[in-house]
């Protein structure tokens, strides 16, 4: 089957020798971070990353970043409800907020965030904070959108929101277990829609590593990006990182999604978009976003010949 976005990205690679491409093909930001999310505003760009309690940075050129404020100062109390015992039987609470996604909904802004109580278990939840403007202050926590426990076959982390051609808003999420899920949002509350409580499954590798979903609508179709395999081994452990980015496409936001070969993403399909090359190890955890006149993709990687730690990369 045809795969327009893949051909588009391949064409970009061919053009890297031109003067124009030197500016727009890829920006090696050197900003540290995992699981980045970006949005274009009237004042430039806003960037968020994981494991920093929802700090924000802004930039006019996507290279030089400065502190832009913090969405929430502490873990919301409602997240105490997903406390769980670790492998030693000790009860653990959510200690950090991470994997943010910034998205504009009906003229307001939402930062969708994750909290988990125990690493490696699916006691997790996704919440949202909202603001009337894209600002470094003035955010209000709305509360819980979705949660997961050991009774679920999915993990409620890594939120990503997309707007459909019909003006609906949907949120993808998920990590390992039985893959990536999708729910419909109420644009007024930014919570799950009361009219559709279905938790759709849109991608699965049957328990193998898949997480960090990111969706974008392009020319009436929907492209689903996911991160595969082992993330976040850095420093002296960098060779253990096998993270990569895969993509599939659907005619409807809730699927069915297919890769370039025609295999369903729910059956383990996925076309590899990026994987280790040169000094860039583990390119993944990313999301596409719409700039003024093009689509960009922001992700993290680990620098093999540099400090061997995480940095942000922005591509067309």
PDB file of C-alpha atoms in Angstrom:
ATOM      1  CA  UNK A   1       0.000   0.000   0.000  1.00  0.00           C
ATOM      2  CA  UNK A   2       1.146   3.573  -0.534  1.00  0.00           C
ATOM      3  CA  UNK A   3       2.653   5.473   2.346  1.00  0.00           C
ATOM      4  CA  UNK A   4       2.773   9.186   1.572  1.00  0.00           C
ATOM      5  CA  UNK A   5       4.423  10.467   4.758  1.00  0.00           C
ATOM      6  CA  UNK A   6       7.226   7.913   4.553  1.00  0.00           C
ATOM      7  CA  UNK A   7       8.027   8.979   0.998  1.00  0.00           C
ATOM      8  CA  UNK A   8       7.897  12.591   2.154  1.00  0.00           C
ATOM      9  CA  UNK A   9      10.474  11.973   4.892  1.00  0.00           C
ATOM     10  CA  UNK A  10      12.688  10.042   2.472  1.00  0.00           C
ATOM     11  CA  UNK A  11      12.576  12.960   0.070  1.00  0.00           C
ATOM     12  CA  UNK A  12      13.719  15.252   2.862  1.00  0.00           C
ATOM     13  CA  UNK A  13      16.777  13.093   3.432  1.00  0.00           C
ATOM     14  CA  UNK A  14      17.750  13.389  -0.239  1.00  0.00           C
ATOM     15  CA  UNK A  15      17.637  17.181   0.017  1.00  0.00           C
ATOM     16  CA  UNK A  16      20.028  17.548   2.939  1.00  0.00           C
ATOM     17  CA  UNK A  17      22.842  18.766   0.698  1.00  0.00           C
ATOM     18  CA  UNK A  18      20.986  21.949  -0.208  1.00  0.00           C
ATOM     19  CA  UNK A  19      21.432  25.222   1.637  1.00  0.00           C
ATOM     20  CA  UNK A  20      17.756  25.286   2.568  1.00  0.00           C
ATOM     21  CA  UNK A  21      17.861  21.798   4.046  1.00  0.00           C
ATOM     22  CA  UNK A  22      20.762  22.737   6.291  1.00  0.00           C
ATOM     23  CA  UNK A  23      18.298  24.872   8.224  1.00  0.00           C
ATOM     24  CA  UNK A  24      15.105  22.852   8.161  1.00  0.00           C
ATOM     25  CA  UNK A  25      15.945  19.184   7.868  1.00  0.00           C
ATOM     26  CA  UNK A  26      17.173  18.547  11.415  1.00  0.00           C
ATOM     27  CA  UNK A  27      18.136  20.577  14.478  1.00  0.00           C
ATOM     28  CA  UNK A  28      20.377  18.907  17.045  1.00  0.00           C
ATOM     29  CA  UNK A  29      19.155  20.927  20.004  1.00  0.00           C
ATOM     30  CA  UNK A  30      21.520  19.626  22.726  1.00  0.00           C
ATOM     31  CA  UNK A  31      18.775  20.308  25.258  1.00  0.00           C
ATOM     32  CA  UNK A  32      18.593  17.374  27.631  1.00  0.00           C
ATOM     33  CA  UNK A  33      15.363  15.426  28.039  1.00  0.00           C
ATOM     34  CA  UNK A  34      13.210  12.394  27.311  1.00  0.00           C
ATOM     35  CA  UNK A  35       9.774  12.065  25.671  1.00  0.00           C
ATOM     36  CA  UNK A  36       9.633  15.656  24.398  1.00  0.00           C
ATOM     37  CA  UNK A  37       6.488  17.533  23.411  1.00  0.00           C
ATOM     38  CA  UNK A  38       6.474  20.824  21.494  1.00  0.00           C
ATOM     39  CA  UNK A  39       3.988  23.434  20.364  1.00  0.00           C
ATOM     40  CA  UNK A  40       4.286  26.566  18.239  1.00  0.00           C
ATOM     41  CA  UNK A  41       2.950  29.787  19.789  1.00  0.00           C
ATOM     42  CA  UNK A  42       2.958  33.464  18.863  1.00  0.00           C
ATOM     43  CA  UNK A  43       6.114  33.839  20.969  1.00  0.00           C
ATOM     44  CA  UNK A  44       7.991  30.970  19.347  1.00  0.00           C
ATOM     45  CA  UNK A  45       8.144  27.396  20.600  1.00  0.00           C
ATOM     46  CA  UNK A  46       7.393  25.736  23.931  1.00  0.00           C
ATOM     47  CA  UNK A  47       9.146  22.474  24.832  1.00  0.00           C
ATOM     48  CA  UNK A  48       8.411  20.029  27.639  1.00  0.00           C
ATOM     49  CA  UNK A  49      10.151  16.819  28.633  1.00  0.00           C
ATOM     50  CA  UNK A  50       9.883  14.058  31.199  1.00  0.00           C
ATOM     51  CA  UNK A  51      10.924  13.634  34.856  1.00  0.00           C
ATOM     52  CA  UNK A  52      11.123  17.331  35.776  1.00  0.00           C
ATOM     53  CA  UNK A  53       7.693  18.008  37.325  1.00  0.00           C
ATOM     54  CA  UNK A  54       6.324  19.599  34.136  1.00  0.00           C
ATOM     55  CA  UNK A  55       8.872  22.362  33.581  1.00  0.00           C
ATOM     56  CA  UNK A  56       8.599  24.260  30.312  1.00  0.00           C
ATOM     57  CA  UNK A  57      11.171  25.953  28.081  1.00  0.00           C
ATOM     58  CA  UNK A  58      10.654  28.364  25.220  1.00  0.00           C
ATOM     59  CA  UNK A  59      12.725  29.399  22.230  1.00  0.00           C
ATOM     60  CA  UNK A  60      12.495  31.550  19.118  1.00  0.00           C
ATOM     61  CA  UNK A  61      14.818  29.360  17.039  1.00  0.00           C
ATOM     62  CA  UNK A  62      14.401  25.811  18.452  1.00  0.00           C
ATOM     63  CA  UNK A  63      18.070  25.811  19.465  1.00  0.00           C
ATOM     64  CA  UNK A  64      18.479  28.212  22.394  1.00  0.00           C
ATOM     65  CA  UNK A  65      16.035  27.394  25.204  1.00  0.00           C
ATOM     66  CA  UNK A  66      15.193  29.233  28.410  1.00  0.00           C
ATOM     67  CA  UNK A  67      13.046  28.427  31.422  1.00  0.00           C
ATOM     68  CA  UNK A  68       9.387  29.265  30.800  1.00  0.00           C
ATOM     69  CA  UNK A  69       7.808  28.220  34.093  1.00  0.00           C
ATOM     70  CA  UNK A  70       6.249  25.152  35.670  1.00  0.00           C
ATOM     71  CA  UNK A  71       2.767  23.767  35.086  1.00  0.00           C
ATOM     72  CA  UNK A  72       2.257  22.101  38.494  1.00  0.00           C
ATOM     73  CA  UNK A  73       4.403  22.503  41.602  1.00  0.00           C
ATOM     74  CA  UNK A  74       3.646  19.101  43.113  1.00  0.00           C
ATOM     75  CA  UNK A  75       1.974  15.762  42.438  1.00  0.00           C
ATOM     76  CA  UNK A  76      -1.826  16.248  42.650  1.00  0.00           C
ATOM     77  CA  UNK A  77      -3.411  14.611  45.683  1.00  0.00           C
ATOM     78  CA  UNK A  78      -5.820  12.606  43.558  1.00  0.00           C
ATOM     79  CA  UNK A  79      -2.844  10.526  42.369  1.00  0.00           C
ATOM     80  CA  UNK A  80      -2.607   8.964  45.832  1.00  0.00           C
ATOM     81  CA  UNK A  81      -5.364   6.709  44.526  1.00  0.00           C
ATOM     82  CA  UNK A  82      -2.905   4.810  42.327  1.00  0.00           C
ATOM     83  CA  UNK A  83      -0.443   3.963  45.108  1.00  0.00           C
ATOM     84  CA  UNK A  84       0.828   0.393  44.951  1.00  0.00           C
ATOM     85  CA  UNK A  85       3.245  -1.987  46.647  1.00  0.00           C
ATOM     86  CA  UNK A  86       6.671  -2.452  45.121  1.00  0.00           C
ATOM     87  CA  UNK A  87       8.442  -5.820  44.814  1.00  0.00           C
ATOM     88  CA  UNK A  88       9.495  -5.568  48.461  1.00  0.00           C
ATOM     89  CA  UNK A  89       5.919  -5.065  49.634  1.00  0.00           C
ATOM     90  CA  UNK A  90       6.428  -1.384  50.457  1.00  0.00           C
ATOM     91  CA  UNK A  91       3.579   0.962  49.482  1.00  0.00           C
ATOM     92  CA  UNK A  92       4.715   3.596  46.998  1.00  0.00           C
ATOM     93  CA  UNK A  93       3.063   6.841  45.907  1.00  0.00           C
ATOM     94  CA  UNK A  94       3.526   8.772  42.678  1.00  0.00           C
ATOM     95  CA  UNK A  95       6.713  10.783  43.114  1.00  0.00           C
ATOM     96  CA  UNK A  96       6.983  12.640  39.817  1.00  0.00           C
ATOM     97  CA  UNK A  97       4.985  13.834  36.825  1.00  0.00           C
ATOM     98  CA  UNK A  98       6.331  13.043  33.390  1.00  0.00           C
ATOM     99  CA  UNK A  99       5.681  12.257  29.700  1.00  0.00           C
ATOM    100  CA  UNK A 100       3.831  15.553  29.066  1.00  0.00           C
ATOM    101  CA  UNK A 101       1.859  16.389  25.938  1.00  0.00           C
ATOM    102  CA  UNK A 102       0.954  20.002  25.089  1.00  0.00           C
ATOM    103  CA  UNK A 103      -2.117  20.537  22.936  1.00  0.00           C
ATOM    104  CA  UNK A 104      -4.526  23.351  22.096  1.00  0.00           C
ATOM    105  CA  UNK A 105      -8.196  22.436  22.490  1.00  0.00           C
ATOM    106  CA  UNK A 106     -10.928  24.882  21.498  1.00  0.00           C
ATOM    107  CA  UNK A 107      -8.715  27.910  22.075  1.00  0.00           C
ATOM    108  CA  UNK A 108      -7.407  26.710  25.439  1.00  0.00           C
ATOM    109  CA  UNK A 109      -4.281  24.748  26.278  1.00  0.00           C
ATOM    110  CA  UNK A 110      -3.915  21.420  28.005  1.00  0.00           C
ATOM    111  CA  UNK A 111      -0.817  19.734  29.389  1.00  0.00           C
ATOM    112  CA  UNK A 112      -1.524  16.018  29.634  1.00  0.00           C
ATOM    113  CA  UNK A 113       0.771  14.307  32.128  1.00  0.00           C
ATOM    114  CA  UNK A 114       1.537  10.890  33.610  1.00  0.00           C
ATOM    115  CA  UNK A 115       2.151   9.514  37.078  1.00  0.00           C
ATOM    116  CA  UNK A 116       3.131   5.963  38.047  1.00  0.00           C
ATOM    117  CA  UNK A 117       3.662   4.606  41.537  1.00  0.00           C
ATOM    118  CA  UNK A 118       5.915   1.596  40.838  1.00  0.00           C
ATOM    119  CA  UNK A 119       8.285   1.162  37.895  1.00  0.00           C
ATOM    120  CA  UNK A 120       7.465  -1.917  35.832  1.00  0.00           C
ATOM    121  CA  UNK A 121       3.874  -2.146  37.071  1.00  0.00           C
ATOM    122  CA  UNK A 122       0.810  -0.600  35.480  1.00  0.00           C
ATOM    123  CA  UNK A 123      -0.466   1.334  38.487  1.00  0.00           C
ATOM    124  CA  UNK A 124      -0.556   4.564  36.496  1.00  0.00           C
ATOM    125  CA  UNK A 125      -2.789   7.486  35.616  1.00  0.00           C
ATOM    126  CA  UNK A 126      -3.011  10.343  33.149  1.00  0.00           C
ATOM    127  CA  UNK A 127      -4.246  13.766  34.196  1.00  0.00           C
ATOM    128  CA  UNK A 128      -4.500  17.176  32.577  1.00  0.00           C
ATOM    129  CA  UNK A 129      -3.861  20.771  33.585  1.00  0.00           C
ATOM    130  CA  UNK A 130      -5.412  23.610  31.584  1.00  0.00           C
ATOM    131  CA  UNK A 131      -4.782  27.270  30.896  1.00  0.00           C
ATOM    132  CA  UNK A 132      -6.553  29.928  28.851  1.00  0.00           C
ATOM    133  CA  UNK A 133      -3.220  30.943  27.306  1.00  0.00           C
ATOM    134  CA  UNK A 134       0.087  29.247  26.563  1.00  0.00           C
ATOM    135  CA  UNK A 135       1.829  30.705  29.590  1.00  0.00           C
ATOM    136  CA  UNK A 136       4.506  29.818  32.089  1.00  0.00           C
ATOM    137  CA  UNK A 137       2.026  30.322  34.941  1.00  0.00           C
ATOM    138  CA  UNK A 138      -1.682  30.177  35.723  1.00  0.00           C
ATOM    139  CA  UNK A 139      -2.255  26.452  35.163  1.00  0.00           C
ATOM    140  CA  UNK A 140      -5.145  24.654  36.880  1.00  0.00           C
ATOM    141  CA  UNK A 141      -5.222  20.917  37.419  1.00  0.00           C
ATOM    142  CA  UNK A 142      -8.398  19.393  35.974  1.00  0.00           C
ATOM    143  CA  UNK A 143      -7.761  15.920  37.340  1.00  0.00           C
ATOM    144  CA  UNK A 144      -7.824  12.335  36.167  1.00  0.00           C
ATOM    145  CA  UNK A 145      -8.600  11.300  32.609  1.00  0.00           C
ATOM    146  CA  UNK A 146      -7.800   7.591  32.767  1.00  0.00           C
ATOM    147  CA  UNK A 147      -6.001   5.186  35.097  1.00  0.00           C
ATOM    148  CA  UNK A 148      -4.777   1.593  35.020  1.00  0.00           C
ATOM    149  CA  UNK A 149      -4.083  -1.086  37.637  1.00  0.00           C
ATOM    150  CA  UNK A 150      -3.055  -4.728  37.577  1.00  0.00           C
ATOM    151  CA  UNK A 151      -6.630  -5.499  36.549  1.00  0.00           C
ATOM    152  CA  UNK A 152      -6.057  -3.833  33.161  1.00  0.00           C
ATOM    153  CA  UNK A 153      -4.109  -5.164  30.175  1.00  0.00           C
ATOM    154  CA  UNK A 154      -2.768  -1.713  29.332  1.00  0.00           C
ATOM    155  CA  UNK A 155      -0.710   0.969  31.065  1.00  0.00           C
ATOM    156  CA  UNK A 156      -2.106   4.514  31.398  1.00  0.00           C
ATOM    157  CA  UNK A 157       1.031   6.501  30.521  1.00  0.00           C
ATOM    158  CA  UNK A 158       2.387   8.527  27.576  1.00  0.00           C
ATOM    159  CA  UNK A 159      -0.637  10.609  26.576  1.00  0.00           C
ATOM    160  CA  UNK A 160      -0.852  12.233  23.143  1.00  0.00           C
ATOM    161  CA  UNK A 161      -3.811  14.219  21.790  1.00  0.00           C
ATOM    162  CA  UNK A 162      -4.930  14.645  18.180  1.00  0.00           C
ATOM    163  CA  UNK A 163      -7.697  16.679  16.509  1.00  0.00           C
ATOM    164  CA  UNK A 164      -9.696  15.001  13.742  1.00  0.00           C
ATOM    165  CA  UNK A 165     -10.994  16.518  10.530  1.00  0.00           C
ATOM    166  CA  UNK A 166     -14.457  16.508  12.163  1.00  0.00           C
ATOM    167  CA  UNK A 167     -13.195  18.667  15.034  1.00  0.00           C
ATOM    168  CA  UNK A 168     -13.125  15.835  17.598  1.00  0.00           C
ATOM    169  CA  UNK A 169     -10.297  15.340  20.085  1.00  0.00           C
ATOM    170  CA  UNK A 170      -8.834  11.942  20.924  1.00  0.00           C
ATOM    171  CA  UNK A 171      -6.043  10.813  23.246  1.00  0.00           C
ATOM    172  CA  UNK A 172      -3.687   7.895  22.614  1.00  0.00           C
ATOM    173  CA  UNK A 173      -1.715   6.314  25.440  1.00  0.00           C
ATOM    174  CA  UNK A 174      -0.026   3.084  26.483  1.00  0.00           C
ATOM    175  CA  UNK A 175       3.166   1.177  27.193  1.00  0.00           C
ATOM    176  CA  UNK A 176       3.976  -2.555  26.848  1.00  0.00           C
ATOM    177  CA  UNK A 177       1.248  -4.955  28.143  1.00  0.00           C
ATOM    178  CA  UNK A 178      -1.236  -5.294  25.274  1.00  0.00           C
ATOM    179  CA  UNK A 179      -0.214  -2.140  23.499  1.00  0.00           C
ATOM    180  CA  UNK A 180      -1.510   1.303  22.610  1.00  0.00           C
ATOM    181  CA  UNK A 181      -5.013   2.533  23.472  1.00  0.00           C
ATOM    182  CA  UNK A 182      -7.205   5.441  22.398  1.00  0.00           C
ATOM    183  CA  UNK A 183     -10.093   7.298  24.023  1.00  0.00           C
ATOM    184  CA  UNK A 184     -12.298  10.164  22.920  1.00  0.00           C
ATOM    185  CA  UNK A 185     -12.076  13.449  24.848  1.00  0.00           C
ATOM    186  CA  UNK A 186     -14.685  16.054  25.731  1.00  0.00           C
ATOM    187  CA  UNK A 187     -13.259  19.347  24.362  1.00  0.00           C
ATOM    188  CA  UNK A 188     -14.986  21.361  27.089  1.00  0.00           C
ATOM    189  CA  UNK A 189     -13.625  19.425  30.066  1.00  0.00           C
ATOM    190  CA  UNK A 190     -10.538  17.826  28.423  1.00  0.00           C
ATOM    191  CA  UNK A 191     -11.601  14.592  30.165  1.00  0.00           C
ATOM    192  CA  UNK A 192     -12.915  11.386  28.596  1.00  0.00           C
ATOM    193  CA  UNK A 193     -16.084  11.896  26.606  1.00  0.00           C
ATOM    194  CA  UNK A 194     -19.278  10.768  28.325  1.00  0.00           C
ATOM    195  CA  UNK A 195     -20.715   9.829  24.936  1.00  0.00           C
ATOM    196  CA  UNK A 196     -18.002   7.276  24.123  1.00  0.00           C
ATOM    197  CA  UNK A 197     -16.400   5.335  26.968  1.00  0.00           C
ATOM    198  CA  UNK A 198     -14.720   2.797  24.694  1.00  0.00           C
ATOM    199  CA  UNK A 199     -11.011   2.181  25.181  1.00  0.00           C
ATOM    200  CA  UNK A 200      -9.897   1.333  21.637  1.00  0.00           C
ATOM    201  CA  UNK A 201      -6.807  -0.780  20.960  1.00  0.00           C
ATOM    202  CA  UNK A 202      -4.894   0.664  17.998  1.00  0.00           C
ATOM    203  CA  UNK A 203      -1.443  -1.004  18.158  1.00  0.00           C
ATOM    204  CA  UNK A 204       0.081  -4.022  19.898  1.00  0.00           C
ATOM    205  CA  UNK A 205       3.220  -6.144  19.737  1.00  0.00           C
ATOM    206  CA  UNK A 206       1.823  -8.910  21.905  1.00  0.00           C
ATOM    207  CA  UNK A 207       3.727  -7.869  25.012  1.00  0.00           C
ATOM    208  CA  UNK A 208       6.933  -6.738  23.302  1.00  0.00           C
ATOM    209  CA  UNK A 209       8.199  -3.197  23.811  1.00  0.00           C
ATOM    210  CA  UNK A 210       5.866  -0.555  22.414  1.00  0.00           C
ATOM    211  CA  UNK A 211       5.052   2.806  24.017  1.00  0.00           C
ATOM    212  CA  UNK A 212       5.050   6.569  23.556  1.00  0.00           C
ATOM    213  CA  UNK A 213       2.224   6.835  20.982  1.00  0.00           C
ATOM    214  CA  UNK A 214       1.915  10.053  19.009  1.00  0.00           C
ATOM    215  CA  UNK A 215      -0.795  10.892  16.476  1.00  0.00           C
ATOM    216  CA  UNK A 216      -1.186  13.505  13.788  1.00  0.00           C
ATOM    217  CA  UNK A 217      -3.805  14.112  11.093  1.00  0.00           C
ATOM    218  CA  UNK A 218      -2.400  14.820   7.621  1.00  0.00           C
ATOM    219  CA  UNK A 219      -4.510  15.227   4.489  1.00  0.00           C
ATOM    220  CA  UNK A 220      -7.453  13.443   6.099  1.00  0.00           C
ATOM    221  CA  UNK A 221      -5.450  10.440   7.295  1.00  0.00           C
ATOM    222  CA  UNK A 222      -3.970   9.615  10.691  1.00  0.00           C
ATOM    223  CA  UNK A 223      -0.358   8.682  11.341  1.00  0.00           C
ATOM    224  CA  UNK A 224       0.502   6.802  14.532  1.00  0.00           C
ATOM    225  CA  UNK A 225       4.110   6.910  15.731  1.00  0.00           C
ATOM    226  CA  UNK A 226       5.271   4.537  18.487  1.00  0.00           C
ATOM    227  CA  UNK A 227       8.562   3.802  20.239  1.00  0.00           C
ATOM    228  CA  UNK A 228       9.779   0.201  20.244  1.00  0.00           C
ATOM    229  CA  UNK A 229      12.082  -1.909  22.412  1.00  0.00           C
ATOM    230  CA  UNK A 230      14.504  -0.799  25.172  1.00  0.00           C
ATOM    231  CA  UNK A 231      14.795   2.842  26.181  1.00  0.00           C
ATOM    232  CA  UNK A 232      16.856   4.990  28.458  1.00  0.00           C
ATOM    233  CA  UNK A 233      20.067   3.012  28.945  1.00  0.00           C
ATOM    234  CA  UNK A 234      22.726   5.697  28.774  1.00  0.00           C
ATOM    235  CA  UNK A 235      26.214   6.498  29.943  1.00  0.00           C
ATOM    236  CA  UNK A 236      28.138   3.244  30.340  1.00  0.00           C
ATOM    237  CA  UNK A 237      24.967   1.283  29.490  1.00  0.00           C
ATOM    238  CA  UNK A 238      24.289   3.055  26.178  1.00  0.00           C
ATOM    239  CA  UNK A 239      24.863  -0.091  24.091  1.00  0.00           C
ATOM    240  CA  UNK A 240      21.830  -1.676  25.777  1.00  0.00           C
ATOM    241  CA  UNK A 241      19.505   0.931  24.256  1.00  0.00           C
ATOM    242  CA  UNK A 242      17.609  -0.431  21.243  1.00  0.00           C
ATOM    243  CA  UNK A 243      14.892   2.243  21.072  1.00  0.00           C
ATOM    244  CA  UNK A 244      13.508   3.069  17.636  1.00  0.00           C
ATOM    245  CA  UNK A 245      10.503   4.797  16.074  1.00  0.00           C
ATOM    246  CA  UNK A 246       7.823   2.994  14.042  1.00  0.00           C
ATOM    247  CA  UNK A 247       4.815   4.403  12.194  1.00  0.00           C
ATOM    248  CA  UNK A 248       1.506   3.308  10.693  1.00  0.00           C
ATOM    249  CA  UNK A 249      -1.455   4.960   9.018  1.00  0.00           C
ATOM    250  CA  UNK A 250      -5.262   4.786   9.143  1.00  0.00           C
ATOM    251  CA  UNK A 251      -8.217   6.399   7.429  1.00  0.00           C
ATOM    252  CA  UNK A 252     -10.012   6.868  10.776  1.00  0.00           C
ATOM    253  CA  UNK A 253      -8.528   7.999  14.052  1.00  0.00           C
ATOM    254  CA  UNK A 254      -9.612   4.818  15.866  1.00  0.00           C
ATOM    255  CA  UNK A 255      -8.209   2.564  13.166  1.00  0.00           C
ATOM    256  CA  UNK A 256      -7.508   0.177  11.661  1.00  0.00           C
ATOM    257  CA  UNK A 257      -3.816   1.239  11.424  1.00  0.00           C
ATOM    258  CA  UNK A 258      -1.521  -0.432   8.864  1.00  0.00           C
ATOM    259  CA  UNK A 259       2.191  -0.245   8.145  1.00  0.00           C
ATOM    260  CA  UNK A 260       3.692   0.228   4.683  1.00  0.00           C
ATOM    261  CA  UNK A 261       3.542  -3.503   3.934  1.00  0.00           C
ATOM    262  CA  UNK A 262      -0.158  -3.689   4.817  1.00  0.00           C
ATOM    263  CA  UNK A 263       0.269  -5.401   8.194  1.00  0.00           C
ATOM    264  CA  UNK A 264      -2.053  -4.260  10.964  1.00  0.00           C
ATOM    265  CA  UNK A 265      -0.420  -2.432  13.854  1.00  0.00           C
ATOM    266  CA  UNK A 266      -2.673  -4.443  16.167  1.00  0.00           C
ATOM    267  CA  UNK A 267      -0.924  -7.555  14.824  1.00  0.00           C
ATOM    268  CA  UNK A 268       2.596  -6.296  15.487  1.00  0.00           C
ATOM    269  CA  UNK A 269       2.975  -4.214  12.349  1.00  0.00           C
ATOM    270  CA  UNK A 270       4.910  -0.984  12.067  1.00  0.00           C
ATOM    271  CA  UNK A 271       7.223   0.630   9.514  1.00  0.00           C
ATOM    272  CA  UNK A 272      10.549   1.618  11.079  1.00  0.00           C
ATOM    273  CA  UNK A 273      11.040   5.340  10.620  1.00  0.00           C
ATOM    274  CA  UNK A 274      14.185   5.869  12.702  1.00  0.00           C
ATOM    275  CA  UNK A 275      16.652   3.629  14.481  1.00  0.00           C
ATOM    276  CA  UNK A 276      20.283   3.805  15.572  1.00  0.00           C
ATOM    277  CA  UNK A 277      22.632   5.433  13.077  1.00  0.00           C
ATOM    278  CA  UNK A 278      25.966   7.237  13.300  1.00  0.00           C
ATOM    279  CA  UNK A 279      26.270   8.719  16.812  1.00  0.00           C
ATOM    280  CA  UNK A 280      22.483   8.794  17.343  1.00  0.00           C
ATOM    281  CA  UNK A 281      21.426   5.909  19.595  1.00  0.00           C
ATOM    282  CA  UNK A 282      17.792   5.185  20.462  1.00  0.00           C
ATOM    283  CA  UNK A 283      15.946   7.860  18.452  1.00  0.00           C
ATOM    284  CA  UNK A 284      12.433   7.631  19.901  1.00  0.00           C
ATOM    285  CA  UNK A 285       9.934   8.874  22.430  1.00  0.00           C
ATOM    286  CA  UNK A 286       8.901  11.561  19.955  1.00  0.00           C
ATOM    287  CA  UNK A 287       5.872  13.264  18.529  1.00  0.00           C
ATOM    288  CA  UNK A 288       4.944  15.200  15.383  1.00  0.00           C
ATOM    289  CA  UNK A 289       3.617  18.753  15.631  1.00  0.00           C
ATOM    290  CA  UNK A 290       2.386  21.299  13.125  1.00  0.00           C
ATOM    291  CA  UNK A 291       4.584  24.348  12.641  1.00  0.00           C
ATOM    292  CA  UNK A 292       3.593  27.333  10.518  1.00  0.00           C
ATOM    293  CA  UNK A 293       4.130  25.688   7.146  1.00  0.00           C
ATOM    294  CA  UNK A 294       5.367  22.153   7.789  1.00  0.00           C
ATOM    295  CA  UNK A 295       5.177  19.150  10.075  1.00  0.00           C
ATOM    296  CA  UNK A 296       8.066  18.612  12.471  1.00  0.00           C
ATOM    297  CA  UNK A 297       9.022  15.651  14.647  1.00  0.00           C
ATOM    298  CA  UNK A 298      10.704  16.081  18.039  1.00  0.00           C
ATOM    299  CA  UNK A 299      12.318  13.128  19.833  1.00  0.00           C
ATOM    300  CA  UNK A 300      15.173  12.192  22.138  1.00  0.00           C
ATOM    301  CA  UNK A 301      18.364  10.249  21.457  1.00  0.00           C
ATOM    302  CA  UNK A 302      21.639   9.323  23.184  1.00  0.00           C
ATOM    303  CA  UNK A 303      24.931  10.703  21.895  1.00  0.00           C
ATOM    304  CA  UNK A 304      27.314   7.777  21.321  1.00  0.00           C
ATOM    305  CA  UNK A 305      30.440   9.816  20.608  1.00  0.00           C
ATOM    306  CA  UNK A 306      29.599  12.657  22.994  1.00  0.00           C
ATOM    307  CA  UNK A 307      28.478  12.433  26.608  1.00  0.00           C
ATOM    308  CA  UNK A 308      26.383   9.268  25.978  1.00  0.00           C
ATOM    309  CA  UNK A 309      23.322  10.911  27.558  1.00  0.00           C
ATOM    310  CA  UNK A 310      19.933  12.165  26.348  1.00  0.00           C
ATOM    311  CA  UNK A 311      19.414  15.104  24.025  1.00  0.00           C
ATOM    312  CA  UNK A 312      16.546  16.503  21.940  1.00  0.00           C
ATOM    313  CA  UNK A 313      16.413  16.339  18.136  1.00  0.00           C
ATOM    314  CA  UNK A 314      13.890  18.223  15.946  1.00  0.00           C
ATOM    315  CA  UNK A 315      13.256  17.161  12.342  1.00  0.00           C
ATOM    316  CA  UNK A 316      10.908  17.839   9.477  1.00  0.00           C
TER     317      UNK A 316
END
